[in-house]
CSV table of C-alpha atoms and ligand atoms in Angstrom, one decimal:
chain,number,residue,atom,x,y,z
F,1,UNK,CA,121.8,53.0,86.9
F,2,UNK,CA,121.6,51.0,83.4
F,3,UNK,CA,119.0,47.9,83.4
F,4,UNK,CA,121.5,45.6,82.9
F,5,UNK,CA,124.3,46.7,85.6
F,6,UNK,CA,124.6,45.0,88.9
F,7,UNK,CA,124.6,48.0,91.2
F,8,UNK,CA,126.4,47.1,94.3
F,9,UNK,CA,127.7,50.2,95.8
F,10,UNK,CA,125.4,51.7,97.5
F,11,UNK,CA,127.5,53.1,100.9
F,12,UNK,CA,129.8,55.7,98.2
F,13,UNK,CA,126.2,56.9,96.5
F,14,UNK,CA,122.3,54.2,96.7
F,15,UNK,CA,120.0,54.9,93.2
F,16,UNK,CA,118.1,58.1,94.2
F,17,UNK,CA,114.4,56.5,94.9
F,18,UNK,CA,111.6,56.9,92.8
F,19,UNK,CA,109.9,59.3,95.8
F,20,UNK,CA,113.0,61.7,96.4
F,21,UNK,CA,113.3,61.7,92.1
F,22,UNK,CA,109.1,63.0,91.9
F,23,UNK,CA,110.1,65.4,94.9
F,24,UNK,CA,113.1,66.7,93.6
F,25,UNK,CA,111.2,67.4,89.4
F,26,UNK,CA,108.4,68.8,92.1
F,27,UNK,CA,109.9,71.7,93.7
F,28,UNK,CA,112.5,71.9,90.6
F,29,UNK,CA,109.7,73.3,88.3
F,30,UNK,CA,108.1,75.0,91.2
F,31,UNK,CA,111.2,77.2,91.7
F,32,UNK,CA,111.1,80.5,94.4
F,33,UNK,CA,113.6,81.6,96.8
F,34,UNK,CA,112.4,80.4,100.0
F,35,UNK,CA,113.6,83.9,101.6
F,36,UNK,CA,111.2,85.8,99.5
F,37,UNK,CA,108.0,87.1,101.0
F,38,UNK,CA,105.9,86.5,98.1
F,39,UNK,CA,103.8,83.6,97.4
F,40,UNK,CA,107.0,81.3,95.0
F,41,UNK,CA,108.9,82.2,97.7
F,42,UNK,CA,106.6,81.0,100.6
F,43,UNK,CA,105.8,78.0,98.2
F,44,UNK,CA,109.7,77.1,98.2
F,45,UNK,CA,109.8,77.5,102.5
F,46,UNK,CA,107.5,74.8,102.8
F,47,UNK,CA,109.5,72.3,100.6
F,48,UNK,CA,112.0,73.1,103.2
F,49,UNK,CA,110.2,73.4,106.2
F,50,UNK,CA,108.2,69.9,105.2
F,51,UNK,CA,111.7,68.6,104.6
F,52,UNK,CA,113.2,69.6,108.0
F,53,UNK,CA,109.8,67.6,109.7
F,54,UNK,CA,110.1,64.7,107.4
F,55,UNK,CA,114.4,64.3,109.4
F,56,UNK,CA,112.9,65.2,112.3
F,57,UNK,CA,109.9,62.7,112.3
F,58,UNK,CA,112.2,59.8,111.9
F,59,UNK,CA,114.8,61.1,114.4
F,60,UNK,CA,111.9,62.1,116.7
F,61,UNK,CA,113.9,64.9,117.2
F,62,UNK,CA,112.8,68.9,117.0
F,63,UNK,CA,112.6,70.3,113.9
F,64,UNK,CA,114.0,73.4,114.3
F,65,UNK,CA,117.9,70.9,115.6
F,66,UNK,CA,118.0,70.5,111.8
F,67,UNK,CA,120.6,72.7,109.7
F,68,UNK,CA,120.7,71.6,105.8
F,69,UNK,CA,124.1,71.2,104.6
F,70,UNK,CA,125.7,70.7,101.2
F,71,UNK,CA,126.2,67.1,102.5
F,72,UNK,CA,127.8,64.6,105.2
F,73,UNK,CA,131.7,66.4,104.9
F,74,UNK,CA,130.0,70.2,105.1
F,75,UNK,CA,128.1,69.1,108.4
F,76,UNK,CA,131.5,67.1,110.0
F,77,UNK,CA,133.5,70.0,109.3
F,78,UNK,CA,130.6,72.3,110.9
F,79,UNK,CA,130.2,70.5,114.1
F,80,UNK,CA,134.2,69.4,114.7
F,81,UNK,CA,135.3,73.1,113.3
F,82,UNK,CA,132.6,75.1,114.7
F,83,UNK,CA,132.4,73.4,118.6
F,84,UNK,CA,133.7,75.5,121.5
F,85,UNK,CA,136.0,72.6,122.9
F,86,UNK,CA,140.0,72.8,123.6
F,87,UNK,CA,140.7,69.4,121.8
F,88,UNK,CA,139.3,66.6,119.7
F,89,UNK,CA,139.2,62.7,120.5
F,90,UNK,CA,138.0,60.2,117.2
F,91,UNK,CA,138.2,56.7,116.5
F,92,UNK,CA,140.6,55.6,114.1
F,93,UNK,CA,137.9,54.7,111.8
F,94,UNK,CA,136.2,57.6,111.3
F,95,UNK,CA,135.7,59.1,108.0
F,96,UNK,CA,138.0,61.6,106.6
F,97,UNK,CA,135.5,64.5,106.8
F,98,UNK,CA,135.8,64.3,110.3
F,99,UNK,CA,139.8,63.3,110.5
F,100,UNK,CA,140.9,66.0,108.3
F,101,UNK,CA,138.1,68.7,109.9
F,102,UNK,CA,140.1,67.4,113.3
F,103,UNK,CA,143.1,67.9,112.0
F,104,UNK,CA,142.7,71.2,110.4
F,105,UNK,CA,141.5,72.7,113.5
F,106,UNK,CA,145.1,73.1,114.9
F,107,UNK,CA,144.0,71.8,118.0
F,108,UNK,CA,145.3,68.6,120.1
F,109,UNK,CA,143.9,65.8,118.1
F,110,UNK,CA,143.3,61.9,120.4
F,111,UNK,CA,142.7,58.9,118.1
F,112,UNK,CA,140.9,55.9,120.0
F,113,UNK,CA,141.6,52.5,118.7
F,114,UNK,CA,139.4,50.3,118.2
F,115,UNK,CA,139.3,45.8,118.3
F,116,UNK,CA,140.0,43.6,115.4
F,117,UNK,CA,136.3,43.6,114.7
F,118,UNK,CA,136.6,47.4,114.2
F,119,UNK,CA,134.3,48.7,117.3
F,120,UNK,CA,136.0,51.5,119.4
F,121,UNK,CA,137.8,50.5,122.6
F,122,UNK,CA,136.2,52.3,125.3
F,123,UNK,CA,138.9,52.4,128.1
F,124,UNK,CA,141.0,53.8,126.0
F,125,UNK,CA,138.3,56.8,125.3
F,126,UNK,CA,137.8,57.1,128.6
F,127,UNK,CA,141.6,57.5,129.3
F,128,UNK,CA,141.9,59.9,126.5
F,129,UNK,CA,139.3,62.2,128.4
F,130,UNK,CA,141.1,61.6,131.3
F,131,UNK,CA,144.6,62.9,129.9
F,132,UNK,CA,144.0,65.8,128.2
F,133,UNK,CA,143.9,68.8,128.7
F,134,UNK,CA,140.4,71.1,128.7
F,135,UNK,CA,137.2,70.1,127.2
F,136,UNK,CA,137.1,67.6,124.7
F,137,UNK,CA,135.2,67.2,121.7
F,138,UNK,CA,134.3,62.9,120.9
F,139,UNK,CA,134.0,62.5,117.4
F,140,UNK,CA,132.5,58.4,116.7
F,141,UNK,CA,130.7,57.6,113.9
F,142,UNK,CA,127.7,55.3,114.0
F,143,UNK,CA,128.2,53.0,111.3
F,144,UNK,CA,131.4,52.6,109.3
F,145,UNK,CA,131.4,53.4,105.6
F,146,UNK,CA,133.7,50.4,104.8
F,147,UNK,CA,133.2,47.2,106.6
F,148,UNK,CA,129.2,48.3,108.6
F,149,UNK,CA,130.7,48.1,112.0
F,150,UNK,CA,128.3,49.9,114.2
F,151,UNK,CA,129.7,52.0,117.8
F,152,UNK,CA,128.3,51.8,120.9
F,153,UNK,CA,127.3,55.7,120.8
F,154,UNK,CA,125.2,55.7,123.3
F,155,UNK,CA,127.9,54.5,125.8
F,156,UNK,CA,130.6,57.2,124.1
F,157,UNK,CA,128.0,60.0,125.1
F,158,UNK,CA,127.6,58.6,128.4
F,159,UNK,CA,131.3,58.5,128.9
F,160,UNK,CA,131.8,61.8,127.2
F,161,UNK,CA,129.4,63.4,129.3
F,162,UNK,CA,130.6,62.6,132.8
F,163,UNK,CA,134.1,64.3,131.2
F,164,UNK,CA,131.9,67.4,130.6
F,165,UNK,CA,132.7,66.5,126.6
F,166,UNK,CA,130.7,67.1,123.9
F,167,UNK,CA,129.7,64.0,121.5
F,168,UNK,CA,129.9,64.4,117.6
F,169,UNK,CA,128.5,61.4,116.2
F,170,UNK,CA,128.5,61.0,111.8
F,171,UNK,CA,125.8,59.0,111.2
F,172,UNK,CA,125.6,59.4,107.4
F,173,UNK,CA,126.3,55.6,106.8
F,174,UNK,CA,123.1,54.3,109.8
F,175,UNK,CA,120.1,56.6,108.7
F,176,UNK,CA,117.7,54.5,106.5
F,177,UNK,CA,119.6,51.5,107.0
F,178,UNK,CA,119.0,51.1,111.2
F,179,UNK,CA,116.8,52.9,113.2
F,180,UNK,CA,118.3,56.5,114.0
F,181,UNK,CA,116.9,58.3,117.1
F,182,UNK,CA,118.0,62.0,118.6
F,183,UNK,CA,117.6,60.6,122.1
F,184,UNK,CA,118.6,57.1,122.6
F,185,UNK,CA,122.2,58.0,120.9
F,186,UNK,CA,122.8,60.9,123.4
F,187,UNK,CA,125.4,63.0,121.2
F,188,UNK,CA,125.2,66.3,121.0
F,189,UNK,CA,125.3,66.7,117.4
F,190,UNK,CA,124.8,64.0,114.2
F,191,UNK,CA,125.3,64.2,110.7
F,192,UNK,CA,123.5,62.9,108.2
F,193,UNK,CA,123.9,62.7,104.0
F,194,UNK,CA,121.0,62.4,101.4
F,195,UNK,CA,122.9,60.4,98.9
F,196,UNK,CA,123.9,57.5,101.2
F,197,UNK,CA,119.8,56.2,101.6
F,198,UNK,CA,118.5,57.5,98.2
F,199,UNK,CA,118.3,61.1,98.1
F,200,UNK,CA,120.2,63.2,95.5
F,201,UNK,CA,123.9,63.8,96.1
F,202,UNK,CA,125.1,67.2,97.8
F,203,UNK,CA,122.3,67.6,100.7
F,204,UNK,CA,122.7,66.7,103.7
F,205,UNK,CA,122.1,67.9,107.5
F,206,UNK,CA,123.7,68.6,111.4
F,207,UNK,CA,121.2,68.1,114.2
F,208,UNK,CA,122.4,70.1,116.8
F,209,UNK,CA,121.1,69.9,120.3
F,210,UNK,CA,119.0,72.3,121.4
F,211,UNK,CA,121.3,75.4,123.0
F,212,UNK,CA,124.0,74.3,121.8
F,213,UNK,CA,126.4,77.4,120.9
F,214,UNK,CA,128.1,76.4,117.3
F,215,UNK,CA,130.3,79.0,115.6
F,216,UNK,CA,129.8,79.2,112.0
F,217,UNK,CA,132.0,78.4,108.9
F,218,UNK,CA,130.6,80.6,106.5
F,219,UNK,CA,129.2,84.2,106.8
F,220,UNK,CA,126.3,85.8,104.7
F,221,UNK,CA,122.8,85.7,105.2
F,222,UNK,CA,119.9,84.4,107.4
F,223,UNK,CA,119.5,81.1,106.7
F,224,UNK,CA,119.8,77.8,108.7
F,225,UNK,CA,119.9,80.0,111.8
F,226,UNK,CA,123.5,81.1,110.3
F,227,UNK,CA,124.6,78.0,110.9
F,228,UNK,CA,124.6,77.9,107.3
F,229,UNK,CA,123.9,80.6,105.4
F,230,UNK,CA,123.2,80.8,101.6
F,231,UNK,CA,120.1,80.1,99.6
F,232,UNK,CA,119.3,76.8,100.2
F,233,UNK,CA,119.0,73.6,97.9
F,234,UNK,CA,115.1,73.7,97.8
F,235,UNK,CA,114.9,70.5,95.5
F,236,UNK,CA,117.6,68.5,96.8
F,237,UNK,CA,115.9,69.3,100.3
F,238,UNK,CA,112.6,68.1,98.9
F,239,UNK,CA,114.4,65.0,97.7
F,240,UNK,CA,116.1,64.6,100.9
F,241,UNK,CA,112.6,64.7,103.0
F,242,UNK,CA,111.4,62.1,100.7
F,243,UNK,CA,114.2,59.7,100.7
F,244,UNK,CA,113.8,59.5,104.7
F,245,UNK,CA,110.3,59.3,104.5
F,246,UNK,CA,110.4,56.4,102.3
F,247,UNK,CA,113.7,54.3,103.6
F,248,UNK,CA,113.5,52.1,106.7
F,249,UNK,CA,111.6,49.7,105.4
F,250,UNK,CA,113.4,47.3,103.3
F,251,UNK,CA,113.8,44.1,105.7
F,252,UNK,CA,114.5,42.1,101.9
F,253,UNK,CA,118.2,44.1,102.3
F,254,UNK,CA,119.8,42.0,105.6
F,255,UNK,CA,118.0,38.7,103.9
F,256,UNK,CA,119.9,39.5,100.2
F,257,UNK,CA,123.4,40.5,102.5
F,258,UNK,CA,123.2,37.4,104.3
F,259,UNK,CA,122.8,35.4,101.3
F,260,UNK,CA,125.4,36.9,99.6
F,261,UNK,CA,127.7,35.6,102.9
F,262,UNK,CA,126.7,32.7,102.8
F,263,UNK,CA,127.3,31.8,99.1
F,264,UNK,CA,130.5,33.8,99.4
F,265,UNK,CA,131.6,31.5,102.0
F,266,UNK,CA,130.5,28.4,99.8
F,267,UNK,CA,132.3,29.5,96.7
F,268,UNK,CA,135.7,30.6,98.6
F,269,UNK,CA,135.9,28.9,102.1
F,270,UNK,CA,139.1,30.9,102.7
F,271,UNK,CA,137.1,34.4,102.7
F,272,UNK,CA,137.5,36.7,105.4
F,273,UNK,CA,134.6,39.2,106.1
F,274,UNK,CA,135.9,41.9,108.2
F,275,UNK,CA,134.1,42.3,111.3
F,276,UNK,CA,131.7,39.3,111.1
F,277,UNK,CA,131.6,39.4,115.1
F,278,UNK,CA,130.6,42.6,115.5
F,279,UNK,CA,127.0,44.5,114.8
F,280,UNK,CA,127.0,45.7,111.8
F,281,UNK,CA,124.7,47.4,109.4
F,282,UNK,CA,122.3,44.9,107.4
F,283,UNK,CA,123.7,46.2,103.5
F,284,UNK,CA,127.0,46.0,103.7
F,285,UNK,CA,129.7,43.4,103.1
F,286,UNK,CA,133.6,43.9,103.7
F,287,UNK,CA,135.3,40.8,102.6
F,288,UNK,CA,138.9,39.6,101.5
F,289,UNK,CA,139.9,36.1,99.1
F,290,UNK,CA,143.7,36.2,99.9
F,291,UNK,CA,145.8,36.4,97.1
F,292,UNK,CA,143.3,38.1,94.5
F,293,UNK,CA,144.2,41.9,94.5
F,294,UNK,CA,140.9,44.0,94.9
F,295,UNK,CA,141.6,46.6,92.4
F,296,UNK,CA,142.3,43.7,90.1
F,297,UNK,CA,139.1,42.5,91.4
F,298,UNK,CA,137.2,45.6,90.8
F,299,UNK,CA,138.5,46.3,87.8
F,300,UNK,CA,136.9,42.4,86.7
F,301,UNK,CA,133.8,42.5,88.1
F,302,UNK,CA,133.1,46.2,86.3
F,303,UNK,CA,134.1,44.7,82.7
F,304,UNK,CA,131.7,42.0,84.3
F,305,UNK,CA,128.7,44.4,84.6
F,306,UNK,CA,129.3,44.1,88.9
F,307,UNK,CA,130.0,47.8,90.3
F,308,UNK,CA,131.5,47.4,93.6
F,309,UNK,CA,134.6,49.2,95.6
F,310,UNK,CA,138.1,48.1,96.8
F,311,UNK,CA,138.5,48.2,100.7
F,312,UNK,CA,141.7,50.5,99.6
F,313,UNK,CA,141.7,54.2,98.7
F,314,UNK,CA,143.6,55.9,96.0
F,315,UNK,CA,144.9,58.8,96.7
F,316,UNK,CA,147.3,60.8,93.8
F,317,UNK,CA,147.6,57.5,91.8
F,318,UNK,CA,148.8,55.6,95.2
F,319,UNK,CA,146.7,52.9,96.4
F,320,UNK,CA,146.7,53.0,100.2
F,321,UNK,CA,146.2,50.5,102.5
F,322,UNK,CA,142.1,51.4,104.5
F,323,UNK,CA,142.8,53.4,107.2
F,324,UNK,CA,139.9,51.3,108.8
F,325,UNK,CA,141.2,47.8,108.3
F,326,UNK,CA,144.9,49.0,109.0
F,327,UNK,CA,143.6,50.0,112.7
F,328,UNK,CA,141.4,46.4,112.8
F,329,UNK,CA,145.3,44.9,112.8
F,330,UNK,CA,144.2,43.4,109.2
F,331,UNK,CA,148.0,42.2,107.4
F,332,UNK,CA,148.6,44.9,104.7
F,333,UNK,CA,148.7,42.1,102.0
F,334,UNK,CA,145.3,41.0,103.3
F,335,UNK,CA,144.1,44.7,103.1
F,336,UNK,CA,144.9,45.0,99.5
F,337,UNK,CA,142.5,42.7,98.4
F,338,UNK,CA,139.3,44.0,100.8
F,339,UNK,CA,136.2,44.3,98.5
F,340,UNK,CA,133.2,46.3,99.4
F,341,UNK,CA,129.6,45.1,98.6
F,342,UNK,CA,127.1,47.6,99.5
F,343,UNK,CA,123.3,46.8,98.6
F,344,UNK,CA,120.5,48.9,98.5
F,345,UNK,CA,116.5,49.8,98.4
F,346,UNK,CA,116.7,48.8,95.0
F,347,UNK,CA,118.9,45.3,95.2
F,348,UNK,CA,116.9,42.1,94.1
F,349,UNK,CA,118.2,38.8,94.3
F,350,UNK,CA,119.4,38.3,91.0
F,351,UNK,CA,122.1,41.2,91.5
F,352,UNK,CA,123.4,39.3,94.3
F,353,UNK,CA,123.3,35.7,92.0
F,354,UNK,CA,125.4,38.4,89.3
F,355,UNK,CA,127.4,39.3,91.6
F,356,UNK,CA,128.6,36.0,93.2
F,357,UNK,CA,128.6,34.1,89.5
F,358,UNK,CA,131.3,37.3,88.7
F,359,UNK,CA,133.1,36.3,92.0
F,360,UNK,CA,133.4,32.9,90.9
F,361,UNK,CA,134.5,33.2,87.6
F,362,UNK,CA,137.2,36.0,89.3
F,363,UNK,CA,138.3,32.8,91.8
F,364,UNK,CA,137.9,30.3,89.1
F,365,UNK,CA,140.6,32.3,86.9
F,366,UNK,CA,142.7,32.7,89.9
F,367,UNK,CA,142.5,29.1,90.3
F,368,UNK,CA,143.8,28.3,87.2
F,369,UNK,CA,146.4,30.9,86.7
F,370,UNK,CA,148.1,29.7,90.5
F,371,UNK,CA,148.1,25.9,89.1
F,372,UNK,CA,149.5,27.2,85.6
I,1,PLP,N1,130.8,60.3,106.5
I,1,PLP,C1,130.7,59.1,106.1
I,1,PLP,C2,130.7,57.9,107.1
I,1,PLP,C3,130.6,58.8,104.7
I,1,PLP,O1,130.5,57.5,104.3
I,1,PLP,C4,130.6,59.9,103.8
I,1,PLP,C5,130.5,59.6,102.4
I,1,PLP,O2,131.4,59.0,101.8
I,1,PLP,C6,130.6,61.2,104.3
I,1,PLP,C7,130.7,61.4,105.7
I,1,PLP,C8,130.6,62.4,103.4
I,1,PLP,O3,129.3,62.6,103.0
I,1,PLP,P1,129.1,63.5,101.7
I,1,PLP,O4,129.4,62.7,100.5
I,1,PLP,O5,127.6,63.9,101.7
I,1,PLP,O6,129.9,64.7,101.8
């Protein structure tokens, strides 16, 4: 990211860390086909293999519950596709690598809503499982990608397993950012993406509990148990490894996040943060002014040197209202002007005093254009 950009999007792709970068040039010029018997080739299984303990180290978790994916949407659409279950019950804020991997399953699909502050209402999960029919999958992601709202997950597999379901649980958007542990979340399967803590983009991972019977996507060779076959990504794996060895411990994150509230809040008294109430991850910032359009806003800020993202997404040149804040009960109008501020490993102070001078010049115009 250029020197004199304020980088503040970190939950749609963080600056790849100066660790998983050395890893990735490593095993890069080391090259080998990690299926090869030879000595490149065993070389290239041990950047793996050293990459599946570095995951399973901080998810205290066995290694061999690791398959490598091309990223967070491959391992969704493994785990929701691939699970022996009659029907599938998600929040309505999941991510759409899980809603449309539900969807395109052609089975019975249960959306769960969840509270204005965005966490998933667990009666109503537990009256889905109660009102279908055969054995349910329970797709809940950790940590939302838009507003940081965390789910009880350890409660939805609780619940899920006294309805003899099985729990997915994406939790690209929590690892490096919260502690992430196998056990104490009690799904059956979680996925995890590189890109989202610092490693490169297009690697990721599904932790499968051990026995756990998954029927593959794709069809070819060995690899991944044939979970996943194909050669693998040896250097985005090594980059991978070393992006979760290294992330965790940035307490400096929360502290720069909470600033950034509370200056936000000082500058524009009428800003909403969308699910204040509730846990949420310590990086991320979902927040409204009413009345100043976020693609407008956006749009500023970038001309401004501030890279941020709307709360809206754009699909074929429509801007639709978040799925996410639509099922908080957030007013459309209100919707439309959600901002995303994501930080990162490698946020310092003075991107977040950038980025709240740009938001007050943005308010300051606004201002003055509504008293013209
Ligand atoms: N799940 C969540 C919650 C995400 O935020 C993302 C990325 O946007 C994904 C899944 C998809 O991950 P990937 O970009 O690695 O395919």
């Amino acid at each position: 990211m250029g020197a004199t950009r304020t980088y503040l999007d970190h939950n749609a792709t963080s600056s790849l860390r100066p660790e998983a970068h050395a890893a990735l040039l490593a095993a890069l010029e080391q090259g080998g086909n990690a299926s090869s018997a030879h000595e490149e080739g065993r070389a290239a299984r041990r950047v793996i293999e050293t990459a599946r303990e570095q995951l399973a180290s901080a998810l205290g978790c066995l290694p061999q519950m690791i398959t490598f994916t091309s990223g967070g949407t491959e391992a969704n659409n493994i785990a929701i596709k691939g699970a022996a279950v009659e029907r599938i019950i998600a929040s309505a804020v999941e991510h759409p690598a899980v809603m449309a991997a539900a969807q395109a399953t052609g089975k019975p699909v249960q959306v769960v809503p969840v509270s204005a502050e965005g966490v998933i209402d667990l009666t109503a999960l537990q009256a889905a499982l109660e009102s279908g029919e055969g054995r349910a999958l329970v797709s809940v992601m950790l940590a939302n990608n838009e507003t940081g709202v965390m789910q009880p997950v350890a409660e939805v597999s609780r619940i899920a397993a006294e309805h003899d379901a099985l729990t997915h649980c994406d939790a690209v958007q929590a690892l490096g950012k919260v502690p992430v542990r196998f056990a104490m979340l009690g799904a059956d399967m979680l996925t995890f993406s590189a890109h989202k803590l610092g490693g490169p983009q297009g690697v990721g991972a599904l932790v499968v509990r051990d026995g756990l019977a998954l029927e593959p996507l794709t069809h070819g060779g060995g690899q991944e148990l044939r979970r996943r076959p194909g050669t693998e990504n040896t250097p985005g794996l090594a980059g991978f490894g070393a992006a979760v060895a290294a992330a965790g411990k940035e307490p400096h994150i929360k502290r720069l996040r909470d600033a950034f509230e509370s200056e936000l809040q000082a500058l524009v008294p009428e800003v909403i943060i969308f699910g204040a109430g509730a846990e949420r991850l310590p990086n991320t910032c979902s927040f409204a002014v009413p009345g100043i359009a976020a693609e407008l806003a956006v749009m500023s800020l970038d001309l401004d040197g501030v890279a941020v993202s709307s709360g809206s997404a754009c699909s074929s040149g429509k801007v639709a209202a978040s799925h996410v804040l639509t099922a908080m009960g957030v007013d459309p109008e209100l919707a439309a002007c959600a901002i995303r501020v994501s930080l990162g490993w490698s946020t310092t102070p003075e991107d977040i005093e950038q980025a709240v001078q740009a938001l007050g010049r943005i308010v300051e115009r606004h201002k003055n254009s509504a008293a013209a």
